Amino acid sequence: MLLSLITFLPVVFALVILAVPEEKYVRPTAFVLGVGQFLLSLLVFKDYDPTTAALQLVEKTEWVRSAGINYFMGIDGISLWLVMLSTFLVPLIILGSWTAIDKKVKGFHVCLFLLQTTMIGTFLAMDAILFYVFFEASLIPMYYMVGIWGGARRIYASMKFFIYTMLGSVLMLVSIITLMGMTKQLTGQMSASLLDFYNLDIPFVAGTMFSTQSLLFFAFCIAFAIKVPLFPFHTWLPDAHVEAPTPGSVILAGVMLKMGTYGFVRMALPIFPEATEYWAWLFFSLGVIGIIYGALVAMVQPDIKKLVAYSSVSHMGYIILGIFAMNVQGISGGIYQMLNHGISTGALFFLVGMIYEKTHTRKIEDYGGLAPAAPLFTILFIIVTMSSIAVPMTNGFVGEFLILTGTFMANKAFAYVAVLGVILAAAYMLWMVKRVFFGAPGKVVNEFAEKNKSLDISKREFAVMAPLIVLIFWMGLFPNHFLSWSEVSINHLVKNKTSYQLQVLNSDQKSAVTAQTKSK
Amino acid sequence: MELSFGWNDVFLVSPAIVLFLFSLLPVFLKVINGNKADSLFTSYGVSLIGLFVAAGFSVAVVFRQILEGGSQLAFSDALVMDGLSSFASLMVIVISIFALLLSRDSLALKGELFSEFCFLLLNAAVGMMVVAWSNDLILTFIGIEMMSLCLYIMIAMSHEPIFSKESAFKYFVLGSFASAILLYGMAFLYGATGSTYLPDISEMAAEMVLTHRIFIIGILFTLVGFVFKVAIVPFHAWTPDVYQGSPTSITAFMATGVKVVVFIALIRFMLTDFVLTPDSIISQVLQWLAVITMVVGNFVAIKQDNLKRMLAYSSISHSGYILVGLIAASLPGSQVEGVSAVLFYSLSYAVMTIGSFAVVALFEKQHDTQVNINDLKGLATSNPYVAFSLTAILISLAGIPPTIGFFGKFFVFSSAIKQGLYWITIWGVISSVVSVYYYLRPVVYMYMKEADFGQQSMLRDDAQSTKFTVFFASLFVIIAGLLSQLFYDLIGHSVMTLF
């Protein structure tokens, strides 16, 4: 019940928000509900057993029996942290958008909670069609979020986002239906369960794209690559990020992009092992191109938000690299970097939004000399920047180090090029920091000094940033506190990459396992 | 042939008989009343009662089928009463009920001559039932003519002076043309097989389709006649004009009722086993038609600013999706899935279409029945419930989960994939992505653009039954999406009686 509760409680919250009589109570109610939801999701740790790779807290009921579609939810080490990230970011977003969202406040929070349901559902669904349902449904609230509360070109950006993402996912649907037909040939019973997909032995011919496995694999990969986004499918991302309101950008970068990388780990790798191995070079190349290209484009952006958006493209390239390295270091790094990116890029978008709210400009040239005018803001920004460029002691370092180690073990050439990206990241971020925070006071700073207004962040804004900063250091200094929860699942995935199977842990086995560990 | 029939036959066709008898009542009451302008309420109430009684009889027929097991034949085997027929009867009745609800509020009809209108509506429904029940091509033709003639007059009865007359005339001319082709094809089939009785044709079809050229020509002409009625590209040219010009309630009625029953007649025709493999010429022709229909319907709809025209093109593209299911239904090995998918899609299509046209009806004004996408501006602020309902319906039309439209497409495409028809499936899903653009455009206008000054009072507030239809449809697409197993099971049971 716990997983369903976590998934669908936000829908109830959305209804509660609709019923709130006065607009001024909407934000506090939403915040309390969001925090409650996060605390509730922490209960998962109580029941979660990190010593087994099996699927836990499973819920399974028939949904569309004749097509073998089940309501099938479960959690393991791969999805655990992403669920936590989704529940963790939402209360921060509510707090962070306290003043940024000034119209249709009710509608915004309804959208946010509905989005939360679809995100958590995507990470927990263990049935391909259920996954697809959440994956697609998440587009609708995001579409509204960009389209209603976004900037000047919001309608163009939201439409592009929707259609681009959907184009990828319908091909995945065709592929899913084909796999469902294959399960029927194998077991006599049509099934959309991922566990049955893992058992399939799909014919693969090396050297051609037109073997069954490769075609199905690419249908999945295009859907995920658009979502990630992987070069050359990234063009929707800068548009969506620049036009989205701050909370929209945070949730888009923080969680929604992870649906793509999660899809790679959950589906593409274990269902199509031969194709993954054979085509890994392609994804390595695209990942590396994405890293370098994203960094170079970020370097020349005049707009801070766009810079962060392109840095996202670059960072997501690392995650792809780690995943396709197909070794323990790579995949752990990939999963760790998903969290890091959610936290540090989310924090960057928050910070950019905070300063934009006061100055109404995101042009780098308008700033300069911000450091003396806004000292606290500067400190926070620089800490987050350090995390983003992977300085040791921050979370980014752990993730990128693991990924690069993994890549090095899998393919040295790509690792050499990818390391360049680390340098480039330092270049574009630090150059931006220099131009915005140091040097002679710019237009904005002078303006505010004349009016004698403060540019620094408020207590509320500090409260938004504090948990993120804590996590940056916590994850940087004690990575094992986090990695140990998913270690077994990742080892299991890597060890059995050609014959991946996932068991379901039911309650009797669970007590047996705990008894064993206790006796040891 | 000996003509004999008993009470059993009468019972099996009782829904049609009931509808016919009730259709006479409004006119009869008017005459008794001294031919004065009839009260809207009497005609409306009597027809509604008639539809509910007919629904009761249909349910009774269903129970009888369950007790007796499987399908039954009536009137010297000319009519077949199986699960498909019962599905069709109930669909036609429900569609007619909603058409009646919408007609009551319709501004184009002004509530004048309503008793005559009810007579025509119920008789069109009887014609639709005959199309779906018939087991003989001649009777199919009679049913099609019966429903079409009623529709021509119903469209022409509109008080809107320009578009409706054009629309009625165009529909009449092109409809007659299509009927002629249909009849021509049937004549060829009769010439080749010596029969118009479907089971007879079925016995010979598999063999003749390989050897007999006249037979193939007959099949193709008959198919053309049928697809004309369901607006498959390139036989779709009448659809946008006719749908746009007709009173909206009648557009909803014919866009759903006619399509559902003609597709059921097509199922019966296709199940005569003249399609053997996906590579046979007839199957190839149908596959191309399906692809062209999906692509053309969706691409042309992008450019439409008139809501009814946009929905007309969207309904063309939905015919294409249903045709995909029909192709699977015609091939050995996936007949059960194919027929179920077609029926499920028809159900979802009917609800979504009625709902979307009902929303259009809410925007019509006394002097101007043309509704543009601009009229939707700022609806989310002025009328959030209608805006939400329309959004739900549009999302379902676009096939985005978790609505019923998604499951409709899912079943259709999975039946096609079972036959290895990947290429039409891929065209289908890609054109459905294209469709997202125009289905979301109204959403953009409703939620993301502010109303022009003085536009707030655009929505009619006197049309209660239309509003009811809108809310019913929007709730149905969401709830039925979550409970699609229930509907699929019901359809599955009715399909099993066919085989």
PDB file of C-alpha atoms in Angstrom, chain A residues 152-268:
ATOM      1  CA  ALA A 152       7.051  35.332 -23.698  1.00  0.00           C
ATOM      2  CA  ARG A 153       7.456  32.391 -26.081  1.00  0.00           C
ATOM      3  CA  ARG A 154       5.816  29.966 -23.672  1.00  0.00           C
ATOM      4  CA  ILE A 155       3.222  28.597 -26.098  1.00  0.00           C
ATOM      5  CA  TYR A 156       5.802  27.731 -28.711  1.00  0.00           C
ATOM      6  CA  ALA A 157       8.068  26.166 -26.103  1.00  0.00           C
ATOM      7  CA  SER A 158       5.349  24.107 -24.435  1.00  0.00           C
ATOM      8  CA  MET A 159       4.008  22.823 -27.738  1.00  0.00           C
ATOM      9  CA  LYS A 160       7.476  21.893 -28.927  1.00  0.00           C
ATOM     10  CA  PHE A 161       8.176  20.134 -25.656  1.00  0.00           C
ATOM     11  CA  PHE A 162       4.953  18.157 -25.826  1.00  0.00           C
ATOM     12  CA  ILE A 163       5.134  17.069 -29.442  1.00  0.00           C
ATOM     13  CA  TYR A 164       8.846  16.307 -29.407  1.00  0.00           C
ATOM     14  CA  THR A 165       8.564  14.131 -26.317  1.00  0.00           C
ATOM     15  CA  MET A 166       5.472  12.381 -27.547  1.00  0.00           C
ATOM     16  CA  LEU A 167       7.044  11.577 -30.900  1.00  0.00           C
ATOM     17  CA  GLY A 168       9.647   9.558 -29.074  1.00  0.00           C
ATOM     18  CA  SER A 169       7.304   7.810 -26.755  1.00  0.00           C
ATOM     19  CA  VAL A 170       4.807   6.579 -29.342  1.00  0.00           C
ATOM     20  CA  LEU A 171       7.585   4.624 -31.025  1.00  0.00           C
ATOM     21  CA  MET A 172       8.307   3.132 -27.634  1.00  0.00           C
ATOM     22  CA  LEU A 173       4.640   2.157 -27.417  1.00  0.00           C
ATOM     23  CA  VAL A 174       4.880   0.256 -30.700  1.00  0.00           C
ATOM     24  CA  SER A 175       7.944  -1.480 -29.344  1.00  0.00           C
ATOM     25  CA  ILE A 176       6.211  -2.317 -26.062  1.00  0.00           C
ATOM     26  CA  ILE A 177       3.269  -3.846 -27.917  1.00  0.00           C
ATOM     27  CA  THR A 178       5.673  -5.952 -29.960  1.00  0.00           C
ATOM     28  CA  LEU A 179       7.379  -7.184 -26.800  1.00  0.00           C
ATOM     29  CA  MET A 180       3.986  -8.008 -25.334  1.00  0.00           C
ATOM     30  CA  GLY A 181       3.314 -10.166 -28.375  1.00  0.00           C
ATOM     31  CA  MET A 182       6.637 -11.923 -27.768  1.00  0.00           C
ATOM     32  CA  THR A 183       5.759 -12.717 -24.167  1.00  0.00           C
ATOM     33  CA  LYS A 184       2.645 -14.380 -25.487  1.00  0.00           C
ATOM     34  CA  GLN A 185       4.744 -16.596 -27.747  1.00  0.00           C
ATOM     35  CA  LEU A 186       7.044 -17.444 -24.870  1.00  0.00           C
ATOM     36  CA  THR A 187       4.616 -18.088 -22.050  1.00  0.00           C
ATOM     37  CA  GLY A 188       1.255 -18.312 -23.791  1.00  0.00           C
ATOM     38  CA  GLN A 189       0.043 -15.376 -21.763  1.00  0.00           C
ATOM     39  CA  MET A 190       0.283 -11.817 -22.974  1.00  0.00           C
ATOM     40  CA  SER A 191       2.032  -9.682 -20.416  1.00  0.00           C
ATOM     41  CA  ALA A 192       3.339  -6.170 -20.164  1.00  0.00           C
ATOM     42  CA  SER A 193       5.289  -6.848 -16.993  1.00  0.00           C
ATOM     43  CA  LEU A 194       8.902  -5.768 -17.146  1.00  0.00           C
ATOM     44  CA  LEU A 195       9.885  -8.925 -15.308  1.00  0.00           C
ATOM     45  CA  ASP A 196       8.535 -10.940 -18.234  1.00  0.00           C
ATOM     46  CA  PHE A 197      10.260  -8.668 -20.710  1.00  0.00           C
ATOM     47  CA  TYR A 198      13.568  -9.416 -18.976  1.00  0.00           C
ATOM     48  CA  ASN A 199      13.091 -13.116 -19.693  1.00  0.00           C
ATOM     49  CA  LEU A 200      12.627 -12.618 -23.400  1.00  0.00           C
ATOM     50  CA  ASP A 201      15.303 -13.785 -25.734  1.00  0.00           C
ATOM     51  CA  ILE A 202      15.060 -11.390 -28.649  1.00  0.00           C
ATOM     52  CA  PRO A 203      16.852 -12.339 -31.857  1.00  0.00           C
ATOM     53  CA  PHE A 204      19.901 -10.199 -32.434  1.00  0.00           C
ATOM     54  CA  VAL A 205      22.176  -9.957 -35.441  1.00  0.00           C
ATOM     55  CA  ALA A 206      25.351  -7.954 -35.099  1.00  0.00           C
ATOM     56  CA  GLY A 207      26.351  -5.543 -37.820  1.00  0.00           C
ATOM     57  CA  THR A 208      22.905  -4.414 -38.895  1.00  0.00           C
ATOM     58  CA  MET A 209      20.309  -2.081 -37.524  1.00  0.00           C
ATOM     59  CA  PHE A 210      17.529  -4.160 -38.963  1.00  0.00           C
ATOM     60  CA  SER A 211      17.525  -7.061 -36.581  1.00  0.00           C
ATOM     61  CA  THR A 212      14.553  -7.346 -34.280  1.00  0.00           C
ATOM     62  CA  GLN A 213      16.431  -6.546 -31.127  1.00  0.00           C
ATOM     63  CA  SER A 214      18.196  -3.509 -32.510  1.00  0.00           C
ATOM     64  CA  LEU A 215      15.014  -2.023 -33.925  1.00  0.00           C
ATOM     65  CA  LEU A 216      13.104  -2.478 -30.672  1.00  0.00           C
ATOM     66  CA  PHE A 217      16.090  -1.179 -28.744  1.00  0.00           C
ATOM     67  CA  PHE A 218      16.244   1.983 -30.827  1.00  0.00           C
ATOM     68  CA  ALA A 219      12.524   2.562 -30.504  1.00  0.00           C
ATOM     69  CA  PHE A 220      12.998   2.617 -26.729  1.00  0.00           C
ATOM     70  CA  CYS A 221      16.208   4.593 -26.913  1.00  0.00           C
ATOM     71  CA  ILE A 222      14.797   7.381 -29.052  1.00  0.00           C
ATOM     72  CA  ALA A 223      12.018   7.887 -26.517  1.00  0.00           C
ATOM     73  CA  PHE A 224      14.496   8.089 -23.664  1.00  0.00           C
ATOM     74  CA  ALA A 225      17.109  10.028 -25.624  1.00  0.00           C
ATOM     75  CA  ILE A 226      14.585  12.760 -26.364  1.00  0.00           C
ATOM     76  CA  LYS A 227      13.629  12.911 -22.733  1.00  0.00           C
ATOM     77  CA  VAL A 228      17.210  12.985 -21.406  1.00  0.00           C
ATOM     78  CA  PRO A 229      17.941  14.858 -23.823  1.00  0.00           C
ATOM     79  CA  LEU A 230      20.825  13.328 -25.656  1.00  0.00           C
ATOM     80  CA  PHE A 231      22.515  15.196 -28.496  1.00  0.00           C
ATOM     81  CA  PRO A 232      21.068  15.637 -31.228  1.00  0.00           C
ATOM     82  CA  PHE A 233      17.603  15.432 -29.658  1.00  0.00           C
ATOM     83  CA  HIS A 234      18.215  18.225 -27.194  1.00  0.00           C
ATOM     84  CA  THR A 235      16.769  21.190 -29.068  1.00  0.00           C
ATOM     85  CA  TRP A 236      13.534  21.305 -27.088  1.00  0.00           C
ATOM     86  CA  LEU A 237      15.338  21.640 -23.780  1.00  0.00           C
ATOM     87  CA  PRO A 238      16.786  25.180 -23.975  1.00  0.00           C
ATOM     88  CA  ASP A 239      13.439  26.474 -25.239  1.00  0.00           C
ATOM     89  CA  ALA A 240      11.494  24.757 -22.496  1.00  0.00           C
ATOM     90  CA  HIS A 241      13.918  25.818 -19.775  1.00  0.00           C
ATOM     91  CA  VAL A 242      14.164  29.433 -20.808  1.00  0.00           C
ATOM     92  CA  GLU A 243      10.399  29.845 -21.139  1.00  0.00           C
ATOM     93  CA  ALA A 244       9.436  27.768 -18.092  1.00  0.00           C
ATOM     94  CA  PRO A 245       8.887  29.548 -14.778  1.00  0.00           C
ATOM     95  CA  THR A 246      11.572  28.866 -12.149  1.00  0.00           C
ATOM     96  CA  PRO A 247       9.682  26.019 -10.435  1.00  0.00           C
ATOM     97  CA  GLY A 248       8.996  24.490 -13.844  1.00  0.00           C
ATOM     98  CA  SER A 249      12.695  24.561 -14.711  1.00  0.00           C
ATOM     99  CA  VAL A 250      13.609  23.053 -11.373  1.00  0.00           C
ATOM    100  CA  ILE A 251      11.255  20.150 -11.722  1.00  0.00           C
ATOM    101  CA  LEU A 252      12.109  19.666 -15.384  1.00  0.00           C
ATOM    102  CA  ALA A 253      15.849  19.542 -14.765  1.00  0.00           C
ATOM    103  CA  GLY A 254      15.515  17.967 -11.352  1.00  0.00           C
ATOM    104  CA  VAL A 255      13.244  15.055 -12.052  1.00  0.00           C
ATOM    105  CA  MET A 256      11.731  14.895 -15.512  1.00  0.00           C
ATOM    106  CA  LEU A 257      14.989  14.493 -17.370  1.00  0.00           C
ATOM    107  CA  LYS A 258      15.772  11.582 -15.089  1.00  0.00           C
ATOM    108  CA  MET A 259      12.806   9.702 -16.483  1.00  0.00           C
ATOM    109  CA  GLY A 260      14.880   9.268 -19.612  1.00  0.00           C
ATOM    110  CA  THR A 261      18.066   8.074 -17.957  1.00  0.00           C
ATOM    111  CA  TYR A 262      16.048   5.913 -15.594  1.00  0.00           C
ATOM    112  CA  GLY A 263      14.361   4.382 -18.622  1.00  0.00           C
ATOM    113  CA  PHE A 264      17.754   3.453 -20.034  1.00  0.00           C
ATOM    114  CA  VAL A 265      18.764   1.665 -16.846  1.00  0.00           C
ATOM    115  CA  ARG A 266      15.403   0.061 -16.186  1.00  0.00           C
ATOM    116  CA  MET A 267      14.443  -1.004 -19.685  1.00  0.00           C
ATOM    117  CA  ALA A 268      16.920  -0.509 -22.506  1.00  0.00           C
TER     118      ALA A 268
END
